[in-house]
mmCIF file of C-alpha atoms in Angstrom:
data_model
loop_
_atom_site.group_PDB
_atom_site.id
_atom_site.type_symbol
_atom_site.label_atom_id
_atom_site.label_comp_id
_atom_site.label_asym_id
_atom_site.label_seq_id
_atom_site.Cartn_x
_atom_site.Cartn_y
_atom_site.Cartn_z
ATOM 1 C CA THR J 1 42.542 27.777 25.511
ATOM 2 C CA ILE J 2 44.298 24.929 23.814
ATOM 3 C CA ALA J 3 44.643 27.207 20.795
ATOM 4 C CA ASP J 4 46.765 29.635 22.845
ATOM 5 C CA HIS J 5 49.018 26.763 23.858
ATOM 6 C CA ALA J 6 49.232 25.627 20.204
ATOM 7 C CA ILE J 7 50.276 29.108 19.026
ATOM 8 C CA GLU J 8 52.996 29.205 21.779
ATOM 9 C CA ARG J 9 54.335 25.747 20.815
ATOM 10 C CA ALA J 10 54.381 26.496 17.206
ATOM 11 C CA SER J 11 56.299 29.674 17.808
ATOM 12 C CA ALA J 12 58.813 28.154 20.263
ATOM 13 C CA THR J 13 59.440 24.750 18.630
ATOM 14 C CA PRO J 14 57.736 24.895 15.123
ATOM 15 C CA ASP J 15 59.567 21.799 13.812
ATOM 16 C CA PHE J 16 58.917 19.514 16.742
ATOM 17 C CA VAL J 17 56.733 16.515 15.606
ATOM 18 C CA ALA J 18 53.719 16.564 17.838
ATOM 19 C CA PHE J 19 51.468 13.914 16.304
ATOM 20 C CA VAL J 20 52.318 10.639 14.575
ATOM 21 C CA ASP J 21 49.981 8.103 13.106
ATOM 22 C CA GLY J 22 50.259 5.264 10.617
ATOM 23 C CA ALA J 23 49.877 7.550 7.703
ATOM 24 C CA GLY J 24 52.098 10.531 8.605
ATOM 25 C CA GLN J 25 52.943 13.193 11.141
ATOM 26 C CA TYR J 26 52.346 16.792 12.080
ATOM 27 C CA THR J 27 54.859 19.288 13.520
ATOM 28 C CA PHE J 28 53.474 22.000 15.804
ATOM 29 C CA ALA J 29 53.701 24.450 12.952
ATOM 30 C CA GLU J 30 51.867 22.116 10.553
ATOM 31 C CA VAL J 31 48.995 21.269 12.902
ATOM 32 C CA LEU J 32 48.465 24.978 13.723
ATOM 33 C CA ALA J 33 48.532 26.046 10.025
ATOM 34 C CA GLU J 34 46.013 23.293 9.104
ATOM 35 C CA ALA J 35 43.677 24.139 12.062
ATOM 36 C CA GLU J 36 43.696 27.876 11.001
ATOM 37 C CA ALA J 37 42.936 26.829 7.430
ATOM 38 C CA LEU J 38 40.168 24.510 8.554
ATOM 39 C CA SER J 39 38.698 27.212 10.722
ATOM 40 C CA ALA J 40 38.598 29.668 7.876
ATOM 41 C CA ALA J 41 36.851 27.056 5.611
ATOM 42 C CA LEU J 42 34.278 26.368 8.306
ATOM 43 C CA GLN J 43 33.628 30.073 8.845
ATOM 44 C CA ALA J 44 33.107 30.384 5.085
ATOM 45 C CA ARG J 45 30.508 27.533 5.349
ATOM 46 C CA GLY J 46 28.546 29.661 7.883
ATOM 47 C CA LEU J 47 29.671 27.997 11.048
ATOM 48 C CA LYS J 48 30.204 30.314 14.047
ATOM 49 C CA ALA J 49 31.290 30.387 17.655
ATOM 50 C CA GLY J 50 28.955 28.463 19.853
ATOM 51 C CA ASP J 51 28.013 25.974 17.189
ATOM 52 C CA VAL J 52 28.448 22.240 18.007
ATOM 53 C CA ILE J 53 30.909 20.340 15.831
ATOM 54 C CA ALA J 54 31.001 16.596 16.198
ATOM 55 C CA PHE J 55 33.692 14.171 15.042
ATOM 56 C CA GLN J 56 33.468 10.378 14.855
ATOM 57 C CA VAL J 57 37.061 9.815 13.677
ATOM 58 C CA PRO J 58 39.532 7.008 14.528
ATOM 59 C CA ASN J 59 42.952 7.769 16.042
ATOM 60 C CA TRP J 60 43.986 9.720 13.012
ATOM 61 C CA ARG J 61 46.176 12.789 13.269
ATOM 62 C CA GLU J 62 43.450 14.850 11.515
ATOM 63 C CA ALA J 63 41.402 14.599 14.725
ATOM 64 C CA ALA J 64 44.013 16.935 16.395
ATOM 65 C CA VAL J 65 43.380 19.487 13.643
ATOM 66 C CA ILE J 66 39.611 19.265 14.023
ATOM 67 C CA ASN J 67 39.882 19.653 17.792
ATOM 68 C CA LEU J 68 42.289 22.645 17.579
ATOM 69 C CA ALA J 69 40.174 24.319 14.939
ATOM 70 C CA ALA J 70 37.097 23.973 17.171
ATOM 71 C CA ALA J 71 38.997 25.502 20.137
ATOM 72 C CA MET J 72 40.275 28.493 18.217
ATOM 73 C CA SER J 73 36.941 29.061 16.470
ATOM 74 C CA GLY J 74 34.894 28.920 19.661
ATOM 75 C CA PHE J 75 32.958 25.770 18.441
ATOM 76 C CA VAL J 76 31.807 23.279 20.995
ATOM 77 C CA ILE J 77 33.390 19.961 20.118
ATOM 78 C CA ASN J 78 31.368 16.740 20.433
ATOM 79 C CA PRO J 79 33.653 13.548 20.269
ATOM 80 C CA ILE J 80 31.737 10.342 19.321
ATOM 81 C CA VAL J 81 33.385 6.917 19.702
ATOM 82 C CA PRO J 82 33.557 5.119 16.307
ATOM 83 C CA ILE J 83 31.811 1.990 17.635
ATOM 84 C CA TYR J 84 28.500 3.779 17.751
ATOM 85 C CA ARG J 85 25.952 3.382 15.018
ATOM 86 C CA ASP J 86 22.788 5.167 13.803
ATOM 87 C CA HIS J 87 20.731 4.948 16.987
ATOM 88 C CA GLU J 88 23.391 6.250 19.349
ATOM 89 C CA VAL J 89 24.830 8.738 16.899
ATOM 90 C CA MET J 90 21.397 10.108 16.097
ATOM 91 C CA MET J 91 20.620 10.499 19.817
ATOM 92 C CA MET J 92 23.881 12.370 20.562
ATOM 93 C CA LEU J 93 23.790 14.689 17.607
ATOM 94 C CA GLY J 94 20.213 15.488 18.192
ATOM 95 C CA ASP J 95 20.623 16.081 21.894
ATOM 96 C CA CYS J 96 23.503 18.581 21.495
ATOM 97 C CA ARG J 97 21.976 20.002 18.270
ATOM 98 C CA ALA J 98 25.252 19.507 16.338
ATOM 99 C CA GLN J 99 25.563 21.648 13.155
ATOM 100 C CA ALA J 100 28.306 19.559 11.571
ATOM 101 C CA ILE J 101 30.128 16.308 11.858
ATOM 102 C CA PHE J 102 33.377 14.873 10.636
ATOM 103 C CA VAL J 103 33.470 11.139 9.877
ATOM 104 C CA PRO J 104 35.654 8.743 7.887
ATOM 105 C CA GLN J 105 34.402 8.102 4.466
ATOM 106 C CA VAL J 106 34.702 4.381 5.176
ATOM 107 C CA PHE J 107 36.492 2.777 8.092
ATOM 108 C CA ARG J 108 36.607 -0.944 8.811
ATOM 109 C CA LYS J 109 34.038 -1.621 6.163
ATOM 110 C CA VAL J 110 31.555 0.768 7.750
ATOM 111 C CA ASP J 111 30.288 3.674 5.603
ATOM 112 C CA TYR J 112 30.298 6.398 8.147
ATOM 113 C CA ALA J 113 29.482 9.062 5.615
ATOM 114 C CA ALA J 114 26.346 7.264 4.639
ATOM 115 C CA MET J 115 25.358 6.866 8.247
ATOM 116 C CA ALA J 116 25.918 10.528 8.956
ATOM 117 C CA ARG J 117 23.808 11.520 5.986
ATOM 118 C CA ARG J 118 20.957 9.255 7.206
ATOM 119 C CA CYS J 119 21.121 11.140 10.564
ATOM 120 C CA MET J 120 21.109 14.441 8.675
ATOM 121 C CA GLU J 121 17.820 13.578 7.019
ATOM 122 C CA GLN J 122 16.205 13.464 10.431
ATOM 123 C CA LEU J 123 18.108 16.171 12.320
ATOM 124 C CA PRO J 124 17.245 19.693 11.206
ATOM 125 C CA ASP J 125 20.183 21.276 12.964
ATOM 126 C CA LEU J 126 22.765 19.013 11.227
ATOM 127 C CA ALA J 127 23.686 21.049 8.142
ATOM 128 C CA HIS J 128 27.098 19.595 7.277
ATOM 129 C CA VAL J 129 28.578 16.139 6.946
ATOM 130 C CA PHE J 130 32.326 16.379 6.317
ATOM 131 C CA THR J 131 34.494 13.398 5.531
ATOM 132 C CA VAL J 132 38.143 12.604 6.556
ATOM 133 C CA ARG J 133 40.396 10.688 4.137
ATOM 134 C CA GLY J 134 37.574 10.655 1.655
ATOM 135 C CA GLU J 135 37.078 12.791 -1.438
ATOM 136 C CA GLY J 136 34.968 15.707 -2.669
ATOM 137 C CA THR J 137 34.562 19.388 -1.677
ATOM 138 C CA ASP J 138 33.368 18.377 1.819
ATOM 139 C CA ASP J 139 36.391 16.336 2.635
ATOM 140 C CA PHE J 140 38.911 17.423 5.215
ATOM 141 C CA ALA J 141 41.822 17.827 2.769
ATOM 142 C CA GLU J 142 39.693 19.896 0.433
ATOM 143 C CA LEU J 143 38.491 22.127 3.279
ATOM 144 C CA VAL J 144 42.066 22.712 4.470
ATOM 145 C CA ALA J 145 43.130 23.564 0.932
ATOM 146 C CA GLU J 146 40.179 25.909 0.556
ATOM 147 C CA GLY J 147 40.912 27.552 3.866
ATOM 148 C CA ARG J 148 44.541 28.287 3.008
ATOM 149 C CA ALA J 149 43.309 30.852 0.489
ATOM 150 C CA LEU J 150 40.916 32.556 2.990
ATOM 151 C CA ARG J 151 41.502 34.878 5.909
ATOM 152 C CA PHE J 152 40.656 33.464 9.368
ATOM 153 C CA GLU J 153 39.102 35.890 11.794
ATOM 154 C CA ARG J 154 39.754 34.333 15.135
ATOM 155 C CA PRO J 155 37.069 35.165 17.557
ATOM 156 C CA ALA J 156 37.745 35.947 21.273
ATOM 157 C CA VAL J 157 37.078 32.726 23.187
ATOM 158 C CA ASP J 158 36.506 32.636 26.899
ATOM 159 C CA PRO J 159 38.494 29.799 28.379
ATOM 160 C CA LEU J 160 35.821 29.296 31.027
ATOM 161 C CA CYS J 161 33.018 28.772 28.525
ATOM 162 C CA VAL J 162 31.766 25.393 27.276
ATOM 163 C CA LYS J 163 34.338 23.728 25.091
ATOM 164 C CA MET J 164 33.108 20.149 24.835
ATOM 165 C CA VAL J 165 30.002 18.053 25.123
ATOM 166 C CA LEU J 166 31.001 14.383 25.690
ATOM 167 C CA TYR J 167 28.423 11.653 26.079
ATOM 168 C CA THR J 168 28.756 8.966 28.709
ATOM 169 C CA SER J 169 28.492 5.333 27.865
ATOM 170 C CA GLY J 170 24.939 5.110 29.168
ATOM 171 C CA THR J 171 25.596 2.107 31.438
ATOM 172 C CA THR J 172 23.049 3.353 33.945
ATOM 173 C CA GLY J 173 20.498 4.712 31.599
ATOM 174 C CA ARG J 174 20.343 7.245 28.716
ATOM 175 C CA PRO J 175 23.850 8.651 27.935
ATOM 176 C CA LYS J 176 24.397 12.005 29.554
ATOM 177 C CA GLY J 177 26.051 14.980 27.865
ATOM 178 C CA VAL J 178 29.049 16.017 29.992
ATOM 179 C CA LEU J 179 30.117 19.643 29.625
ATOM 180 C CA HIS J 180 33.682 20.707 30.035
ATOM 181 C CA SER J 181 35.336 24.117 29.688
ATOM 182 C CA HIS J 182 38.616 24.905 27.960
ATOM 183 C CA VAL J 183 40.531 24.664 31.243
ATOM 184 C CA THR J 184 39.143 21.619 33.151
ATOM 185 C CA LEU J 185 40.894 18.875 31.093
ATOM 186 C CA GLN J 186 44.012 21.040 30.690
ATOM 187 C CA HIS J 187 44.355 21.172 34.432
ATOM 188 C CA ILE J 188 44.255 17.350 34.773
ATOM 189 C CA VAL J 189 46.662 16.811 31.864
ATOM 190 C CA ALA J 190 49.142 19.210 33.295
ATOM 191 C CA LYS J 191 49.001 17.925 36.863
ATOM 192 C CA SER J 192 49.135 14.213 35.846
ATOM 193 C CA GLY J 193 52.021 14.786 33.565
ATOM 194 C CA VAL J 194 54.061 16.267 36.482
ATOM 195 C CA HIS J 195 52.953 13.335 38.760
ATOM 196 C CA TRP J 196 54.126 10.787 36.172
ATOM 197 C CA GLY J 197 57.383 12.628 35.459
ATOM 198 C CA LEU J 198 56.559 13.448 31.891
ATOM 199 C CA LYS J 199 58.990 15.964 30.322
ATOM 200 C CA ALA J 200 58.673 18.226 27.284
ATOM 201 C CA GLY J 201 60.218 16.625 24.248
ATOM 202 C CA GLU J 202 59.330 13.088 25.250
ATOM 203 C CA ALA J 203 56.820 10.885 23.366
ATOM 204 C CA THR J 204 53.780 8.810 24.562
ATOM 205 C CA LEU J 205 51.577 6.100 23.068
ATOM 206 C CA MET J 206 47.832 6.575 22.591
ATOM 207 C CA PRO J 207 45.881 3.406 21.783
ATOM 208 C CA SER J 208 42.663 4.522 23.472
ATOM 209 C CA PRO J 209 40.085 6.233 21.249
ATOM 210 C CA VAL J 210 40.665 9.914 20.998
ATOM 211 C CA THR J 211 36.875 10.280 21.201
ATOM 212 C CA HIS J 212 36.984 8.892 24.763
ATOM 213 C CA VAL J 213 37.878 11.240 27.589
ATOM 214 C CA SER J 214 41.243 9.570 28.230
ATOM 215 C CA GLY J 215 42.353 9.370 24.633
ATOM 216 C CA TYR J 216 41.020 12.899 23.957
ATOM 217 C CA ALA J 217 42.848 14.573 26.842
ATOM 218 C CA ASN J 218 46.121 12.516 26.717
ATOM 219 C CA GLY J 219 46.151 12.036 22.935
ATOM 220 C CA LEU J 220 44.868 15.297 21.314
ATOM 221 C CA GLU J 221 45.598 17.877 24.089
ATOM 222 C CA ALA J 222 48.642 16.729 25.976
ATOM 223 C CA PRO J 223 51.119 17.574 23.185
ATOM 224 C CA PHE J 224 50.090 21.253 23.431
ATOM 225 C CA ILE J 225 49.968 21.334 27.209
ATOM 226 C CA CYS J 226 53.064 19.314 27.944
ATOM 227 C CA GLY J 227 55.105 19.899 24.820
ATOM 228 C CA ILE J 228 55.239 16.152 23.963
ATOM 229 C CA ARG J 229 54.737 13.945 20.947
ATOM 230 C CA CYS J 230 51.801 11.600 20.748
ATOM 231 C CA VAL J 231 51.986 8.460 18.645
ATOM 232 C CA LEU J 232 48.408 7.450 17.772
ATOM 233 C CA MET J 233 47.397 3.828 17.216
ATOM 234 C CA GLU J 234 44.384 3.324 14.895
ATOM 235 C CA ALA J 235 43.819 -0.175 16.228
ATOM 236 C CA TRP J 236 45.374 -1.957 19.182
ATOM 237 C CA ASN J 237 47.863 -4.684 18.587
ATOM 238 C CA ALA J 238 50.373 -5.465 21.322
ATOM 239 C CA SER J 239 53.166 -6.480 18.836
ATOM 240 C CA ASP J 240 52.636 -3.232 16.912
ATOM 241 C CA ALA J 241 52.698 -1.270 20.169
ATOM 242 C CA LEU J 242 56.050 -2.841 21.102
ATOM 243 C CA SER J 243 57.477 -1.826 17.690
ATOM 244 C CA LEU J 244 56.217 1.761 18.095
ATOM 245 C CA ILE J 245 57.632 2.020 21.640
ATOM 246 C CA GLU J 246 61.060 0.953 20.448
ATOM 247 C CA GLU J 247 60.926 3.026 17.227
ATOM 248 C CA HIS J 248 59.902 6.268 18.899
ATOM 249 C CA SER J 249 61.430 5.728 22.413
ATOM 250 C CA LEU J 250 58.040 6.102 23.874
ATOM 251 C CA VAL J 251 57.909 6.695 27.652
ATOM 252 C CA GLY J 252 54.327 5.858 28.659
ATOM 253 C CA THR J 253 50.700 5.559 28.074
ATOM 254 C CA VAL J 254 47.185 5.803 29.576
ATOM 255 C CA ALA J 255 45.031 2.801 28.640
ATOM 256 C CA ALA J 256 42.666 0.100 29.779
ATOM 257 C CA THR J 257 43.493 -3.132 31.688
ATOM 258 C CA PRO J 258 43.425 -5.491 28.649
ATOM 259 C CA PHE J 259 46.152 -3.349 26.991
ATOM 260 C CA LEU J 260 48.417 -3.728 29.922
ATOM 261 C CA VAL J 261 47.928 -7.537 30.027
ATOM 262 C CA GLU J 262 48.657 -7.944 26.279
ATOM 263 C CA LEU J 263 51.593 -5.506 26.240
ATOM 264 C CA ALA J 264 53.347 -7.408 29.129
ATOM 265 C CA ALA J 265 52.721 -10.733 27.404
ATOM 266 C CA ALA J 266 54.004 -9.481 24.060
ATOM 267 C CA ALA J 267 57.150 -8.044 25.806
ATOM 268 C CA ARG J 268 57.867 -11.458 27.437
ATOM 269 C CA ALA J 269 57.353 -13.268 24.107
ATOM 270 C CA ALA J 270 59.589 -10.849 22.261
ATOM 271 C CA GLY J 271 62.297 -10.916 24.924
ATOM 272 C CA THR J 272 62.363 -7.146 25.331
ATOM 273 C CA GLY J 273 61.868 -5.001 28.443
ATOM 274 C CA ILE J 274 61.112 -1.917 26.359
ATOM 275 C CA PRO J 275 63.620 0.174 28.399
ATOM 276 C CA SER J 276 62.392 3.579 27.275
ATOM 277 C CA PHE J 277 58.917 2.897 28.643
ATOM 278 C CA ARG J 278 58.489 4.280 32.214
ATOM 279 C CA PHE J 279 54.725 4.386 33.073
ATOM 280 C CA PHE J 280 51.424 2.748 32.271
ATOM 281 C CA ALA J 281 48.406 4.449 33.803
ATOM 282 C CA CYS J 282 45.839 1.764 33.875
ATOM 283 C CA GLY J 283 42.113 2.357 34.354
ATOM 284 C CA GLY J 284 38.707 2.093 32.722
ATOM 285 C CA ALA J 285 38.164 -1.459 34.007
ATOM 286 C CA ALA J 286 38.945 -3.533 37.103
ATOM 287 C CA VAL J 287 42.599 -4.067 37.674
ATOM 288 C CA PRO J 288 43.377 -7.317 39.525
ATOM 289 C CA ALA J 289 45.890 -6.823 42.350
ATOM 290 C CA ASP J 290 48.345 -9.352 40.944
ATOM 291 C CA LEU J 291 48.388 -7.777 37.484
ATOM 292 C CA ILE J 292 50.594 -4.757 38.475
ATOM 293 C CA PRO J 293 53.574 -6.747 39.847
ATOM 294 C CA ALA J 294 53.247 -9.325 37.071
ATOM 295 C CA ALA J 295 53.255 -6.593 34.367
ATOM 296 C CA ASN J 296 56.115 -4.735 36.014
ATOM 297 C CA ALA J 297 58.185 -7.912 35.996
ATOM 298 C CA ALA J 298 57.974 -8.017 32.233
ATOM 299 C CA PHE J 299 59.469 -4.504 31.827
ATOM 300 C CA ASP J 300 62.884 -3.057 32.504
ATOM 301 C CA SER J 301 61.797 0.330 33.778
ATOM 302 C CA CYS J 302 58.038 0.648 33.355
ATOM 303 C CA LYS J 303 55.848 1.034 36.404
ATOM 304 C CA ALA J 304 52.232 0.206 35.929
ATOM 305 C CA PHE J 305 49.702 1.684 38.349
ATOM 306 C CA ARG J 306 45.925 2.089 38.749
ATOM 307 C CA VAL J 307 44.115 5.368 38.219
ATOM 308 C CA PHE J 308 40.489 6.348 38.704
ATOM 309 C CA GLY J 309 38.211 8.851 37.048
ATOM 310 C CA ALA J 310 35.145 9.311 34.879
ATOM 311 C CA SER J 311 34.030 11.609 32.064
ATOM 312 C CA GLU J 312 32.578 13.884 34.689
ATOM 313 C CA VAL J 313 35.679 13.888 36.914
ATOM 314 C CA PRO J 314 38.668 12.896 34.902
ATOM 315 C CA LEU J 315 41.470 11.373 36.927
ATOM 316 C CA VAL J 316 40.484 11.875 40.504
ATOM 317 C CA THR J 317 43.546 9.763 41.361
ATOM 318 C CA PHE J 318 46.881 9.677 39.513
ATOM 319 C CA GLY J 319 48.233 6.358 40.772
ATOM 320 C CA TRP J 320 51.307 5.410 42.684
ATOM 321 C CA PRO J 321 54.206 5.301 40.221
ATOM 322 C CA HIS J 322 56.794 4.730 42.908
ATOM 323 C CA SER J 323 55.177 2.121 45.116
ATOM 324 C CA GLU J 324 54.267 -1.240 43.650
ATOM 325 C CA GLN J 325 52.314 -2.346 46.605
ATOM 326 C CA LEU J 326 50.082 0.718 46.677
ATOM 327 C CA ALA J 327 49.877 0.735 42.860
ATOM 328 C CA ALA J 328 48.541 -2.827 42.925
ATOM 329 C CA THR J 329 45.989 -2.401 45.707
ATOM 330 C CA THR J 330 44.703 1.141 45.399
ATOM 331 C CA ASP J 331 43.711 3.575 42.761
ATOM 332 C CA GLY J 332 46.282 6.067 43.841
ATOM 333 C CA GLU J 333 46.756 9.475 45.367
ATOM 334 C CA VAL J 334 43.889 11.971 45.119
ATOM 335 C CA VAL J 335 45.281 15.084 43.460
ATOM 336 C CA ASP J 336 43.563 18.490 43.566
ATOM 337 C CA TYR J 337 40.156 16.843 44.220
ATOM 338 C CA GLN J 338 38.151 16.560 47.388
ATOM 339 C CA ALA J 339 36.811 13.073 47.638
ATOM 340 C CA ARG J 340 34.407 11.392 50.059
ATOM 341 C CA ILE J 341 33.055 7.726 50.363
ATOM 342 C CA VAL J 342 29.489 7.994 51.689
ATOM 343 C CA ASP J 343 26.534 5.692 52.373
ATOM 344 C CA HIS J 344 23.004 6.071 51.001
ATOM 345 C CA GLU J 345 22.362 8.923 53.547
ATOM 346 C CA ASP J 346 25.521 10.831 52.575
ATOM 347 C CA ARG J 347 27.327 9.881 55.796
ATOM 348 C CA ASP J 348 31.054 9.452 55.492
ATOM 349 C CA LEU J 349 32.159 5.802 55.719
ATOM 350 C CA PRO J 350 35.337 4.501 57.458
ATOM 351 C CA THR J 351 38.293 3.089 55.518
ATOM 352 C CA GLY J 352 37.584 -0.252 53.989
ATOM 353 C CA GLN J 353 33.786 -0.004 53.533
ATOM 354 C CA GLU J 354 32.176 0.280 50.114
ATOM 355 C CA GLY J 355 30.092 3.304 49.315
ATOM 356 C CA GLU J 356 29.332 5.998 46.805
ATOM 357 C CA ILE J 357 32.278 8.167 45.602
ATOM 358 C CA LEU J 358 31.746 11.925 45.748
ATOM 359 C CA ALA J 359 34.421 14.046 44.206
ATOM 360 C CA ARG J 360 34.846 17.733 43.274
ATOM 361 C CA GLY J 361 37.778 19.843 42.034
ATOM 362 C CA PRO J 362 39.105 22.129 39.235
ATOM 363 C CA GLY J 363 39.041 19.227 36.692
ATOM 364 C CA MET J 364 35.392 18.224 37.184
ATOM 365 C CA MET J 365 32.708 18.933 34.598
ATOM 366 C CA MET J 366 30.727 22.140 34.416
ATOM 367 C CA GLY J 367 27.529 20.083 34.579
ATOM 368 C CA TYR J 368 25.421 18.018 32.147
ATOM 369 C CA ALA J 369 23.693 19.349 29.080
ATOM 370 C CA ASP J 370 20.439 18.505 30.841
ATOM 371 C CA ALA J 371 19.982 20.863 33.779
ATOM 372 C CA GLN J 372 17.869 18.336 35.625
ATOM 373 C CA GLN J 373 20.562 15.710 35.414
ATOM 374 C CA THR J 374 23.059 18.366 36.722
ATOM 375 C CA ALA J 375 20.798 19.084 39.715
ATOM 376 C CA GLU J 376 20.564 15.414 40.496
ATOM 377 C CA ALA J 377 24.350 14.732 40.295
ATOM 378 C CA ILE J 378 25.906 17.783 41.870
ATOM 379 C CA ARG J 379 25.546 18.359 45.610
ATOM 380 C CA SER J 380 26.571 21.322 47.666
ATOM 381 C CA GLU J 381 29.196 19.407 49.730
#
């Protein structure tokens, strides 16, 4: 599990700074200690392995502690993107029967704590609303302080069991609860890191929400898997991103198309080629063919490339970091997945024809929370 990786990192390089945000940082030793304390406090509140713990937190370093505590306690983590409000949050929490949720007290003038408590009034399973960067006995800081005085009994956690339920955006209907084990996302993070030339001790930028599959895997988990530092951005701003890249010698990121457009424009305007930056894995939206060479021209060393995946099958393709032509016109090399393009009768289509993408591999989901949805989506071949 990710907890096993965290323990190994904290033992080998305890003082390495693994997470940085606008308010502070965590070394491997610090994030592990806080996760163990939080785990003990949550156990004392009656939470147990198998319970679902949600978090609707911005790109704050505390999210890494919450995620790690869930993994080591055997909780099922439920990330919820901060843009969602009562209707969507209620649906997700109710569907996965979450027992607890972590939210900001207030963020961008939205009272998340009040929203979560409104949900709690209508959801009998939701027994705890915990705040982050708030106040009171149910705040993250108080829970960690409380847990430091307690003994944490770490349960045995099967790496192949359900670790996360992540809801899709619902663009084709009601959002689906995607189930991942402890090892599916780890596999993708490790393989993509090698493909992109990421080395232990280096640092990356994470502007994508850590409650989205890309931000979650590459922001909250990659430091433990790859031994890297992640610099978290609470809100995207291209000029701020340039400053962070130069301050921390960041080597790359995984983010959506608009971020690449704006980062390249900001680099041109500032007269910097951000020489430390080597890769920009771009996905989540259409990537025009002319964007890749135009963006690359703004940088000294950075190679931008397209990648493809979904919450159900994270990163089916890893991009073409070393071929600008292929990086601009295709979504990249399929790594460790089997992929087919088929017509409406499941017949394979020739190159160049549009169809439905079928993919399977070690990084794919275990299924949906709804068994019927799983049966409809997963085929035998």
